[in-house]
Amino acid sequence: AQTVTQSQPEMSVQEAETVTLSCTYDTSESDYYLFWYKQPPSRQMILVIRQEAYKQQNATENRFSVNFQKAAKSFSLKISDSQLGDAAMYFCAYRSSNYGGATNKLIFGTGTLLAVQP
Amino acid sequence: NAGVTQTPKFRILKIGQSMTLQCTQDMNHNYMYWYRQDPGMGLKLIYYSVGAGITDKGEVPNGYNVSRSTTEDFPLRLELAAPSQTSVYFCASSYAQGTRRNTEAFFGQGTRLTVV
């Protein structure tokens, strides 16, 4: 079974600085998808960025980028020029690309609570 | 666009009571899910559905039931509520067909349930 581990329960960053959130996962599959979701105090789950395992190029979305290391099974999220609105819980998630399976479910890590200091 | 709509947003139940959490999506997604979120535990899958009439258990199904009579609706039933079911519940949906499985999962706004 696949697992996702986020080893940083809490992180803090100064406004305008850069912060990196860590995520590791365990799987025997060669093809899969990885996601970072943001959960602000409103509880809404918001997709930040996604990565397809067969793509070597790291995904980027404006100030958000990932460092995807497939051999190390690592998927970290870098937030550049941090803003007060980035303060939230961040979840790393894994989805199988097993076409024969029926789940298509997301497997989540335990989350990292990011505080942004003004 | 409504997306995924969950009701209610908050609920307090007494031990032994029953209730149904409603979930509706208007995106014609085939997959729907129920997760629970507990502090420090991330989101755990309770039940999921791959289409109307098809449901299956996730990691933590005990104490819950689901049905999927239509593509749009996926209600979660709690029978005989227990304090261990105090949690935040999320409904989600996504679309997957053949090789198209990298699509985003959309979440409802969550239901905070307290069992006392």
mmCIF file of N, CA and C in Angstrom, chain A residues 1-104:
data_model
loop_
_atom_site.group_PDB
_atom_site.id
_atom_site.type_symbol
_atom_site.label_atom_id
_atom_site.label_comp_id
_atom_site.label_asym_id
_atom_site.label_seq_id
_atom_site.Cartn_x
_atom_site.Cartn_y
_atom_site.Cartn_z
ATOM 1 N N ALA A 1 0.842 -1.189 0.000
ATOM 2 C CA ALA A 1 0.000 0.000 0.000
ATOM 3 C C ALA A 1 0.885 1.249 0.000
ATOM 4 N N GLN A 2 0.369 2.265 -0.646
ATOM 5 C CA GLN A 2 1.134 3.505 -0.715
ATOM 6 C C GLN A 2 0.956 4.323 0.562
ATOM 7 N N THR A 3 2.005 5.042 0.930
ATOM 8 C CA THR A 3 1.949 5.940 2.080
ATOM 9 C C THR A 3 2.584 7.275 1.711
ATOM 10 N N VAL A 4 2.151 8.318 2.398
ATOM 11 C CA VAL A 4 2.685 9.661 2.206
ATOM 12 C C VAL A 4 3.090 10.202 3.576
ATOM 13 N N THR A 5 4.298 10.741 3.671
ATOM 14 C CA THR A 5 4.806 11.224 4.949
ATOM 15 C C THR A 5 5.205 12.690 4.840
ATOM 16 N N GLN A 6 4.676 13.485 5.739
ATOM 17 C CA GLN A 6 5.102 14.877 5.874
ATOM 18 C C GLN A 6 5.692 15.001 7.274
ATOM 19 N N SER A 7 6.988 15.209 7.361
ATOM 20 C CA SER A 7 7.691 15.137 8.639
ATOM 21 C C SER A 7 7.741 16.459 9.381
ATOM 22 N N GLN A 8 7.213 17.520 8.776
ATOM 23 C CA GLN A 8 7.230 18.848 9.408
ATOM 24 C C GLN A 8 5.814 19.227 9.816
ATOM 25 N N PRO A 9 5.426 19.040 11.061
ATOM 26 C CA PRO A 9 4.059 19.400 11.455
ATOM 27 C C PRO A 9 3.802 20.901 11.320
ATOM 28 N N GLU A 10 4.845 21.715 11.594
ATOM 29 C CA GLU A 10 4.679 23.169 11.525
ATOM 30 C C GLU A 10 5.930 23.795 10.917
ATOM 31 N N MET A 11 5.697 24.854 10.169
ATOM 32 C CA MET A 11 6.804 25.645 9.610
ATOM 33 C C MET A 11 6.433 27.116 9.723
ATOM 34 N N SER A 12 7.469 27.963 9.723
ATOM 35 C CA SER A 12 7.244 29.398 9.766
ATOM 36 C C SER A 12 8.171 30.076 8.769
ATOM 37 N N VAL A 13 7.686 31.143 8.152
ATOM 38 C CA VAL A 13 8.488 31.875 7.171
ATOM 39 C C VAL A 13 8.177 33.357 7.291
ATOM 40 N N GLN A 14 9.161 34.184 7.023
ATOM 41 C CA GLN A 14 8.950 35.622 6.989
ATOM 42 C C GLN A 14 8.334 36.005 5.648
ATOM 43 N N GLU A 15 7.465 36.986 5.699
ATOM 44 C CA GLU A 15 6.881 37.513 4.474
ATOM 45 C C GLU A 15 7.990 37.873 3.479
ATOM 46 N N ALA A 16 7.773 37.517 2.206
ATOM 47 C CA ALA A 16 8.685 37.765 1.086
ATOM 48 C C ALA A 16 9.848 36.764 1.020
ATOM 49 N N GLU A 17 9.993 35.916 2.030
ATOM 50 C CA GLU A 17 11.041 34.914 1.992
ATOM 51 C C GLU A 17 10.551 33.644 1.314
ATOM 52 N N THR A 18 11.471 32.675 1.193
ATOM 53 C CA THR A 18 11.163 31.394 0.543
ATOM 54 C C THR A 18 11.139 30.280 1.586
ATOM 55 N N VAL A 19 10.210 29.364 1.414
ATOM 56 C CA VAL A 19 10.099 28.235 2.344
ATOM 57 C C VAL A 19 9.886 26.955 1.533
ATOM 58 N N THR A 20 10.401 25.853 2.049
ATOM 59 C CA THR A 20 10.241 24.557 1.384
ATOM 60 C C THR A 20 9.585 23.571 2.342
ATOM 61 N N LEU A 21 8.497 22.976 1.877
ATOM 62 C CA LEU A 21 7.781 21.965 2.654
ATOM 63 C C LEU A 21 8.143 20.589 2.101
ATOM 64 N N SER A 22 8.412 19.654 2.989
ATOM 65 C CA SER A 22 8.895 18.334 2.589
ATOM 66 C C SER A 22 7.770 17.313 2.504
ATOM 67 N N CYS A 23 7.952 16.363 1.607
ATOM 68 C CA CYS A 23 7.006 15.253 1.465
ATOM 69 C C CYS A 23 7.762 14.068 0.895
ATOM 70 N N THR A 24 7.608 12.929 1.511
ATOM 71 C CA THR A 24 8.139 11.689 0.943
ATOM 72 C C THR A 24 6.994 10.698 0.829
ATOM 73 N N TYR A 25 7.153 9.746 -0.057
ATOM 74 C CA TYR A 25 6.085 8.776 -0.262
ATOM 75 C C TYR A 25 6.704 7.413 -0.532
ATOM 76 N N ASP A 26 5.894 6.418 -0.379
ATOM 77 C CA ASP A 26 6.355 5.051 -0.618
ATOM 78 C C ASP A 26 5.378 4.382 -1.573
ATOM 79 N N THR A 27 5.899 3.818 -2.634
ATOM 80 C CA THR A 27 5.068 3.119 -3.608
ATOM 81 C C THR A 27 5.928 2.150 -4.396
ATOM 82 N N SER A 28 5.293 1.116 -4.904
ATOM 83 C CA SER A 28 5.974 0.183 -5.789
ATOM 84 C C SER A 28 5.605 0.446 -7.244
ATOM 85 N N GLU A 29 4.744 1.428 -7.466
ATOM 86 C CA GLU A 29 4.297 1.750 -8.809
ATOM 87 C C GLU A 29 5.321 2.652 -9.498
ATOM 88 N N SER A 30 5.340 2.597 -10.806
ATOM 89 C CA SER A 30 6.262 3.446 -11.560
ATOM 90 C C SER A 30 5.572 4.679 -12.124
ATOM 91 N N ASP A 31 4.250 4.620 -12.210
ATOM 92 C CA ASP A 31 3.515 5.756 -12.743
ATOM 93 C C ASP A 31 2.434 6.169 -11.747
ATOM 94 N N TYR A 32 2.374 7.449 -11.445
ATOM 95 C CA TYR A 32 1.429 7.943 -10.442
ATOM 96 C C TYR A 32 1.392 9.453 -10.540
ATOM 97 N N TYR A 33 0.575 10.054 -9.688
ATOM 98 C CA TYR A 33 0.438 11.506 -9.674
ATOM 99 C C TYR A 33 0.626 12.008 -8.247
ATOM 100 N N LEU A 34 1.200 13.176 -8.135
ATOM 101 C CA LEU A 34 1.420 13.791 -6.828
ATOM 102 C C LEU A 34 0.814 15.188 -6.826
ATOM 103 N N PHE A 35 0.281 15.577 -5.682
ATOM 104 C CA PHE A 35 -0.420 16.854 -5.561
ATOM 105 C C PHE A 35 -0.026 17.539 -4.252
ATOM 106 N N TRP A 36 -0.098 18.851 -4.288
ATOM 107 C CA TRP A 36 -0.077 19.650 -3.059
ATOM 108 C C TRP A 36 -1.401 20.400 -2.968
ATOM 109 N N TYR A 37 -2.071 20.242 -1.814
ATOM 110 C CA TYR A 37 -3.307 20.952 -1.543
ATOM 111 C C TYR A 37 -3.079 21.931 -0.393
ATOM 112 N N LYS A 38 -3.738 23.065 -0.473
ATOM 113 C CA LYS A 38 -3.700 24.087 0.567
ATOM 114 C C LYS A 38 -5.051 24.130 1.264
ATOM 115 N N GLN A 39 -5.026 24.185 2.601
ATOM 116 C CA GLN A 39 -6.258 24.306 3.362
ATOM 117 C C GLN A 39 -6.158 25.511 4.289
ATOM 118 N N PRO A 40 -6.722 26.652 3.896
ATOM 119 C CA PRO A 40 -6.720 27.832 4.778
ATOM 120 C C PRO A 40 -7.716 27.641 5.916
ATOM 121 N N PRO A 41 -7.789 28.598 6.835
ATOM 122 C CA PRO A 41 -8.718 28.472 7.964
ATOM 123 C C PRO A 41 -10.176 28.273 7.550
ATOM 124 N N SER A 42 -10.539 28.650 6.338
ATOM 125 C CA SER A 42 -11.902 28.436 5.854
ATOM 126 C C SER A 42 -12.234 26.956 5.665
ATOM 127 N N ARG A 43 -11.247 26.087 5.724
ATOM 128 C CA ARG A 43 -11.365 24.625 5.551
ATOM 129 C C ARG A 43 -11.392 24.195 4.091
ATOM 130 N N GLN A 44 -11.543 25.119 3.169
ATOM 131 C CA GLN A 44 -11.629 24.737 1.761
ATOM 132 C C GLN A 44 -10.316 24.105 1.303
ATOM 133 N N MET A 45 -10.388 22.997 0.598
ATOM 134 C CA MET A 45 -9.193 22.339 0.037
ATOM 135 C C MET A 45 -8.962 22.899 -1.358
ATOM 136 N N ILE A 46 -7.772 23.462 -1.561
ATOM 137 C CA ILE A 46 -7.450 24.139 -2.818
ATOM 138 C C ILE A 46 -6.227 23.476 -3.426
ATOM 139 N N LEU A 47 -6.337 23.050 -4.673
ATOM 140 C CA LEU A 47 -5.186 22.468 -5.356
ATOM 141 C C LEU A 47 -4.147 23.542 -5.643
ATOM 142 N N VAL A 48 -2.909 23.285 -5.215
ATOM 143 C CA VAL A 48 -1.821 24.230 -5.444
ATOM 144 C C VAL A 48 -1.039 23.848 -6.696
ATOM 145 N N ILE A 49 -0.683 22.569 -6.792
ATOM 146 C CA ILE A 49 0.177 22.142 -7.886
ATOM 147 C C ILE A 49 0.098 20.621 -8.019
ATOM 148 N N ARG A 50 0.324 20.124 -9.230
ATOM 149 C CA ARG A 50 0.309 18.688 -9.454
ATOM 150 C C ARG A 50 1.534 18.286 -10.288
ATOM 151 N N GLN A 51 1.955 17.027 -10.118
ATOM 152 C CA GLN A 51 3.116 16.500 -10.843
ATOM 153 C C GLN A 51 2.793 15.105 -11.330
ATOM 154 N N GLU A 52 3.085 14.845 -12.588
ATOM 155 C CA GLU A 52 2.915 13.502 -13.138
ATOM 156 C C GLU A 52 4.261 12.800 -13.084
ATOM 157 N N ALA A 53 4.304 11.597 -12.542
ATOM 158 C CA ALA A 53 5.571 10.924 -12.269
ATOM 159 C C ALA A 53 6.380 10.645 -13.525
ATOM 160 N N TYR A 54 5.707 10.501 -14.665
ATOM 161 C CA TYR A 54 6.456 10.184 -15.894
ATOM 162 C C TYR A 54 7.108 11.425 -16.495
ATOM 163 N N LYS A 55 6.776 12.594 -15.954
ATOM 164 C CA LYS A 55 7.399 13.830 -16.439
ATOM 165 C C LYS A 55 8.609 14.167 -15.574
ATOM 166 N N GLN A 56 9.746 14.341 -16.199
ATOM 167 C CA GLN A 56 10.958 14.668 -15.439
ATOM 168 C C GLN A 56 10.987 16.123 -15.012
ATOM 169 N N GLN A 57 10.341 16.980 -15.781
ATOM 170 C CA GLN A 57 10.363 18.406 -15.482
ATOM 171 C C GLN A 57 9.520 18.702 -14.251
ATOM 172 N N ASN A 58 10.071 19.497 -13.350
ATOM 173 C CA ASN A 58 9.345 19.888 -12.149
ATOM 174 C C ASN A 58 8.231 20.868 -12.483
ATOM 175 N N ALA A 59 7.056 20.652 -11.870
ATOM 176 C CA ALA A 59 5.933 21.538 -12.113
ATOM 177 C C ALA A 59 6.119 22.885 -11.417
ATOM 178 N N THR A 60 5.597 23.931 -12.026
ATOM 179 C CA THR A 60 5.616 25.263 -11.418
ATOM 180 C C THR A 60 4.262 25.923 -11.652
ATOM 181 N N GLU A 61 3.841 26.702 -10.673
ATOM 182 C CA GLU A 61 2.624 27.499 -10.770
ATOM 183 C C GLU A 61 2.892 28.828 -10.061
ATOM 184 N N ASN A 62 3.281 29.818 -10.857
ATOM 185 C CA ASN A 62 3.564 31.147 -10.311
ATOM 186 C C ASN A 62 4.636 31.052 -9.215
ATOM 187 N N ARG A 63 4.297 31.373 -7.963
ATOM 188 C CA ARG A 63 5.292 31.362 -6.886
ATOM 189 C C ARG A 63 5.534 29.979 -6.298
ATOM 190 N N PHE A 64 4.794 29.004 -6.772
ATOM 191 C CA PHE A 64 4.877 27.652 -6.226
ATOM 192 C C PHE A 64 5.601 26.743 -7.210
ATOM 193 N N SER A 65 6.537 25.981 -6.704
ATOM 194 C CA SER A 65 7.234 25.013 -7.540
ATOM 195 C C SER A 65 7.533 23.774 -6.708
ATOM 196 N N VAL A 66 7.803 22.675 -7.398
ATOM 197 C CA VAL A 66 8.115 21.441 -6.689
ATOM 198 C C VAL A 66 9.508 20.971 -7.083
ATOM 199 N N ASN A 67 10.082 20.187 -6.182
ATOM 200 C CA ASN A 67 11.318 19.462 -6.460
ATOM 201 C C ASN A 67 10.959 17.981 -6.375
ATOM 202 N N PHE A 68 10.771 17.375 -7.543
ATOM 203 C CA PHE A 68 10.339 15.986 -7.631
ATOM 204 C C PHE A 68 11.560 15.107 -7.871
ATOM 205 N N GLN A 69 11.868 14.279 -6.901
ATOM 206 C CA GLN A 69 12.998 13.353 -6.996
ATOM 207 C C GLN A 69 12.427 11.937 -6.981
ATOM 208 N N LYS A 70 12.218 11.367 -8.163
ATOM 209 C CA LYS A 70 11.502 10.089 -8.257
ATOM 210 C C LYS A 70 12.266 8.956 -7.588
ATOM 211 N N ALA A 71 13.564 8.890 -7.792
ATOM 212 C CA ALA A 71 14.341 7.793 -7.208
ATOM 213 C C ALA A 71 14.309 7.859 -5.685
ATOM 214 N N ALA A 72 14.345 9.059 -5.148
ATOM 215 C CA ALA A 72 14.322 9.243 -3.696
ATOM 216 C C ALA A 72 12.911 9.257 -3.151
ATOM 217 N N LYS A 73 11.913 9.238 -4.024
ATOM 218 C CA LYS A 73 10.501 9.306 -3.637
ATOM 219 C C LYS A 73 10.248 10.523 -2.750
ATOM 220 N N SER A 74 10.671 11.647 -3.281
ATOM 221 C CA SER A 74 10.557 12.910 -2.562
ATOM 222 C C SER A 74 9.827 13.923 -3.437
ATOM 223 N N PHE A 75 8.984 14.746 -2.807
ATOM 224 C CA PHE A 75 8.158 15.694 -3.558
ATOM 225 C C PHE A 75 7.966 16.937 -2.701
ATOM 226 N N SER A 76 8.932 17.836 -2.708
ATOM 227 C CA SER A 76 8.869 19.008 -1.839
ATOM 228 C C SER A 76 8.242 20.189 -2.568
ATOM 229 N N LEU A 77 7.633 21.064 -1.811
ATOM 230 C CA LEU A 77 6.966 22.253 -2.341
ATOM 231 C C LEU A 77 7.750 23.490 -1.919
ATOM 232 N N LYS A 78 8.116 24.328 -2.877
ATOM 233 C CA LYS A 78 8.803 25.574 -2.579
ATOM 234 C C LYS A 78 7.857 26.734 -2.844
ATOM 235 N N ILE A 79 7.724 27.595 -1.835
ATOM 236 C CA ILE A 79 6.911 28.798 -1.967
ATOM 237 C C ILE A 79 7.863 29.984 -1.949
ATOM 238 N N SER A 80 7.897 30.716 -3.029
ATOM 239 C CA SER A 80 8.770 31.888 -3.143
ATOM 240 C C SER A 80 7.975 33.149 -2.834
ATOM 241 N N ASP A 81 8.697 34.182 -2.344
ATOM 242 C CA ASP A 81 8.058 35.472 -2.067
ATOM 243 C C ASP A 81 6.779 35.257 -1.237
ATOM 244 N N SER A 82 6.923 34.613 -0.091
ATOM 245 C CA SER A 82 5.779 34.233 0.725
ATOM 246 C C SER A 82 4.898 35.432 1.069
ATOM 247 N N GLN A 83 3.603 35.185 1.022
ATOM 248 C CA GLN A 83 2.628 36.230 1.335
ATOM 249 C C GLN A 83 1.779 35.792 2.526
ATOM 250 N N LEU A 84 1.175 36.783 3.179
ATOM 251 C CA LEU A 84 0.358 36.472 4.355
ATOM 252 C C LEU A 84 -0.756 35.488 4.003
ATOM 253 N N GLY A 85 -1.263 35.573 2.794
ATOM 254 C CA GLY A 85 -2.333 34.678 2.359
ATOM 255 C C GLY A 85 -1.886 33.245 2.127
ATOM 256 N N ASP A 86 -0.580 32.999 2.194
ATOM 257 C CA ASP A 86 -0.088 31.629 2.049
ATOM 258 C C ASP A 86 -0.203 30.838 3.347
ATOM 259 N N ALA A 87 -0.482 31.530 4.442
ATOM 260 C CA ALA A 87 -0.622 30.840 5.730
ATOM 261 C C ALA A 87 -1.787 29.857 5.660
ATOM 262 N N ALA A 88 -1.485 28.589 5.906
ATOM 263 C CA ALA A 88 -2.489 27.536 5.753
ATOM 264 C C ALA A 88 -1.882 26.209 6.150
ATOM 265 N N MET A 89 -2.716 25.173 6.147
ATOM 266 C CA MET A 89 -2.240 23.795 6.244
ATOM 267 C C MET A 89 -1.994 23.317 4.818
ATOM 268 N N TYR A 90 -0.867 22.665 4.594
ATOM 269 C CA TYR A 90 -0.549 22.141 3.268
ATOM 270 C C TYR A 90 -0.463 20.611 3.336
ATOM 271 N N PHE A 91 -1.186 19.979 2.413
ATOM 272 C CA PHE A 91 -1.201 18.529 2.354
ATOM 273 C C PHE A 91 -0.568 18.050 1.061
ATOM 274 N N CYS A 92 0.291 17.064 1.189
ATOM 275 C CA CYS A 92 0.838 16.342 0.057
ATOM 276 C C CYS A 92 -0.064 15.126 -0.193
ATOM 277 N N ALA A 93 -0.295 14.788 -1.449
ATOM 278 C CA ALA A 93 -1.195 13.672 -1.739
ATOM 279 C C ALA A 93 -0.700 12.880 -2.942
ATOM 280 N N TYR A 94 -1.031 11.597 -2.934
ATOM 281 C CA TYR A 94 -0.599 10.650 -3.968
ATOM 282 C C TYR A 94 -1.832 10.022 -4.604
ATOM 283 N N ARG A 95 -1.765 9.838 -5.914
ATOM 284 C CA ARG A 95 -2.816 9.096 -6.598
ATOM 285 C C ARG A 95 -2.186 8.090 -7.551
ATOM 286 N N SER A 96 -2.664 6.865 -7.483
ATOM 287 C CA SER A 96 -2.188 5.829 -8.387
ATOM 288 C C SER A 96 -2.659 6.107 -9.806
ATOM 289 N N SER A 97 -1.900 5.633 -10.761
ATOM 290 C CA SER A 97 -2.377 5.690 -12.137
ATOM 291 C C SER A 97 -2.713 4.298 -12.645
ATOM 292 N N ASN A 98 -2.979 3.415 -11.683
ATOM 293 C CA ASN A 98 -3.286 2.039 -12.028
ATOM 294 C C ASN A 98 -4.602 1.969 -12.780
ATOM 295 N N TYR A 99 -4.563 1.734 -14.065
ATOM 296 C CA TYR A 99 -5.776 1.749 -14.860
ATOM 297 C C TYR A 99 -6.674 0.582 -14.531
ATOM 298 N N GLY A 100 -6.112 -0.478 -14.009
ATOM 299 C CA GLY A 100 -6.936 -1.632 -13.676
ATOM 300 C C GLY A 100 -7.656 -1.475 -12.355
ATOM 301 N N GLY A 101 -7.189 -0.520 -11.551
ATOM 302 C CA GLY A 101 -7.816 -0.342 -10.250
ATOM 303 C C GLY A 101 -9.059 0.508 -10.342
ATOM 304 N N ALA A 102 -9.797 0.517 -9.303
ATOM 305 C CA ALA A 102 -11.072 1.232 -9.330
ATOM 306 C C ALA A 102 -11.120 2.378 -8.335
ATOM 307 N N THR A 103 -10.002 2.685 -7.705
ATOM 308 C CA THR A 103 -10.113 3.639 -6.605
ATOM 309 C C THR A 103 -9.941 5.093 -7.040
ATOM 310 N N ASN A 104 -8.894 5.386 -7.782
ATOM 311 C CA ASN A 104 -8.592 6.777 -8.139
ATOM 312 C C ASN A 104 -8.540 7.677 -6.915
#
